[in-house]
PDB file of C-alpha atoms in Angstrom:
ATOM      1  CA  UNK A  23       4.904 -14.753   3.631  1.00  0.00           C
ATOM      2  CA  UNK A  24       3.554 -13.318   0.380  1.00  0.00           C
ATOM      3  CA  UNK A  25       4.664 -10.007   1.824  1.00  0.00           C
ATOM      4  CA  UNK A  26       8.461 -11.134   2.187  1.00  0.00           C
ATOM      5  CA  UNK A  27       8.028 -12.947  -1.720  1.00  0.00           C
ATOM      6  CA  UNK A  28       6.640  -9.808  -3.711  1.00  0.00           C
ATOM      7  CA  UNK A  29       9.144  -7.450  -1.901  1.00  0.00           C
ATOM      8  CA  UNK A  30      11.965  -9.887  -2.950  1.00  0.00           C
ATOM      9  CA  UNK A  31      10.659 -10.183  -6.059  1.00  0.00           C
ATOM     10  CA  UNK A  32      10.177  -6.336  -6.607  1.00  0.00           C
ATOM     11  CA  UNK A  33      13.225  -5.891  -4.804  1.00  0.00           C
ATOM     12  CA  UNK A  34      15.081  -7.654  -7.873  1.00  0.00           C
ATOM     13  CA  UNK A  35      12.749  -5.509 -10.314  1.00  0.00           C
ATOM     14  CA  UNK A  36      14.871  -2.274  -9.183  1.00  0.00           C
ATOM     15  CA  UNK A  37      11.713  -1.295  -7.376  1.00  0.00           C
ATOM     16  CA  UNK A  38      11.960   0.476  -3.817  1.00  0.00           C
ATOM     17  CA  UNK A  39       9.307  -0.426  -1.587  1.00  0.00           C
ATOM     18  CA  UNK A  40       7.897   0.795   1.779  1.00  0.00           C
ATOM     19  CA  UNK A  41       5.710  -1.593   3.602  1.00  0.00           C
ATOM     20  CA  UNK A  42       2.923  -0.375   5.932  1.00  0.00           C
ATOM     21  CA  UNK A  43       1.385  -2.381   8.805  1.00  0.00           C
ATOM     22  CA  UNK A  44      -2.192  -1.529   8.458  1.00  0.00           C
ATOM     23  CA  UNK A  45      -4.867   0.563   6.440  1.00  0.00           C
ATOM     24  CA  UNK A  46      -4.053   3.849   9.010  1.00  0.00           C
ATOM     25  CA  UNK A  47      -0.246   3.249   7.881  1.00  0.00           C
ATOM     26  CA  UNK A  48      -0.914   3.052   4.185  1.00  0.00           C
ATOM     27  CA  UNK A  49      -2.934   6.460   4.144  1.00  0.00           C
ATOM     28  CA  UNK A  50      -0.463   7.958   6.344  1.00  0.00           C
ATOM     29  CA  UNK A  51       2.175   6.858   3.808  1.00  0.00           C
ATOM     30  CA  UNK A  52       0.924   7.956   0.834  1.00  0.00           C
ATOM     31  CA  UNK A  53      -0.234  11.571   2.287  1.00  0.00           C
ATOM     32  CA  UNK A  54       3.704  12.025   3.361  1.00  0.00           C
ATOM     33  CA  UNK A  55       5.773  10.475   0.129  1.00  0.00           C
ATOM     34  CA  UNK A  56       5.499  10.327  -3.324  1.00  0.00           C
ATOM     35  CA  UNK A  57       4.480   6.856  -4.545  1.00  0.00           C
ATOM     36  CA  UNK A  58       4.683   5.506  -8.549  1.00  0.00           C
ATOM     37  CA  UNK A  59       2.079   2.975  -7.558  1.00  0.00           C
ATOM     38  CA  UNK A  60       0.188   1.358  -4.230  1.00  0.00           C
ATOM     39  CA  UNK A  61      -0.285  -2.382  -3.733  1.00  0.00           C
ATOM     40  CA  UNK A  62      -3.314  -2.328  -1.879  1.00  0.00           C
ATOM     41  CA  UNK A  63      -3.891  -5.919   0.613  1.00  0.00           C
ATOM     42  CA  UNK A  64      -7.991  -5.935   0.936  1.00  0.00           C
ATOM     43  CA  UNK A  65      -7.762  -7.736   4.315  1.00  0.00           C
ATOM     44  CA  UNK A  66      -5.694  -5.809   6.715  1.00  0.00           C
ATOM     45  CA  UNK A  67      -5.944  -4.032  10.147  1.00  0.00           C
ATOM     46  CA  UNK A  68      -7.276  -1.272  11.736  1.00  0.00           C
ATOM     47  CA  UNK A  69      -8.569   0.098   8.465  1.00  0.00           C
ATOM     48  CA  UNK A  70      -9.217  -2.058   5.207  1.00  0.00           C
ATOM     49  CA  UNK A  71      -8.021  -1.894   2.012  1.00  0.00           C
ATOM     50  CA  UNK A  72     -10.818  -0.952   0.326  1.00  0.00           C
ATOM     51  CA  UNK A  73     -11.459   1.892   3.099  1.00  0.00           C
ATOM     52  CA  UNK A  74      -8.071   2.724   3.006  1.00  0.00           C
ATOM     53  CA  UNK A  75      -7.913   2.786  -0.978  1.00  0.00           C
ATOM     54  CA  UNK A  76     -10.857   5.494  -0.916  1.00  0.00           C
ATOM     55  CA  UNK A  77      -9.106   7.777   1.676  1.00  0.00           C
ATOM     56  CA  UNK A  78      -6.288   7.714  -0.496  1.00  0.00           C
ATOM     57  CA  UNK A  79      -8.299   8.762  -3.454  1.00  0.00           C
ATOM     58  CA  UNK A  80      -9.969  10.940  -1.959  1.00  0.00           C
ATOM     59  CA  UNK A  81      -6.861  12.977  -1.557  1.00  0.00           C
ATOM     60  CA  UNK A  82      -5.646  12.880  -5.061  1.00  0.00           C
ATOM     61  CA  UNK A  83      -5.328  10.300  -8.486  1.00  0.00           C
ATOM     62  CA  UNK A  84      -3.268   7.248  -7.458  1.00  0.00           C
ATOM     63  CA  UNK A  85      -2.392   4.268  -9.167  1.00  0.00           C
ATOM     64  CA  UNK A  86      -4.035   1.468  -6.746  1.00  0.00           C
ATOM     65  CA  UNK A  87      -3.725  -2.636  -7.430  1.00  0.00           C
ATOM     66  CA  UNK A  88      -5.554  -4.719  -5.301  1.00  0.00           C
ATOM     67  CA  UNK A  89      -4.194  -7.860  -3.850  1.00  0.00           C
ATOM     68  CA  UNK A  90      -6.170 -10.177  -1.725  1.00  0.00           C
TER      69      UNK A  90
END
């Protein structure tokens, strides 16, 4: 549900946004596409947030907010 409210709610910002399922999808996301800015859930699948937020660092500077 907070998924479907912050897209809306981004959505109406201007903002495009790309959802991914899990941690695996996130880092597979960002290595393909150029993102302004990753909102990072802590608690997902597969891979975590926080494990997920260090692969993606690990490949470059990105602008990262955690949401729990």
């Amino acid at each position: 549900m907070n998924r479907m409210v912050l897209r809306g709610m981004l959505g109406t910002l201007g903002c495009e946004v790309q959802v991914a399922e899990d941690g695996l999808q996130a880092v597979d996301a960002v290595a393909r596409n150029r993102f302004d800015l990753v909102l990072m859930d802590c608690q997902m699948p597969e891979m975590d947030g926080f494990e997920a937020t260090r692969a993606i660092l690990a490949r470059g500077n990105m602008p990262i907010v955690a949401l729990t």
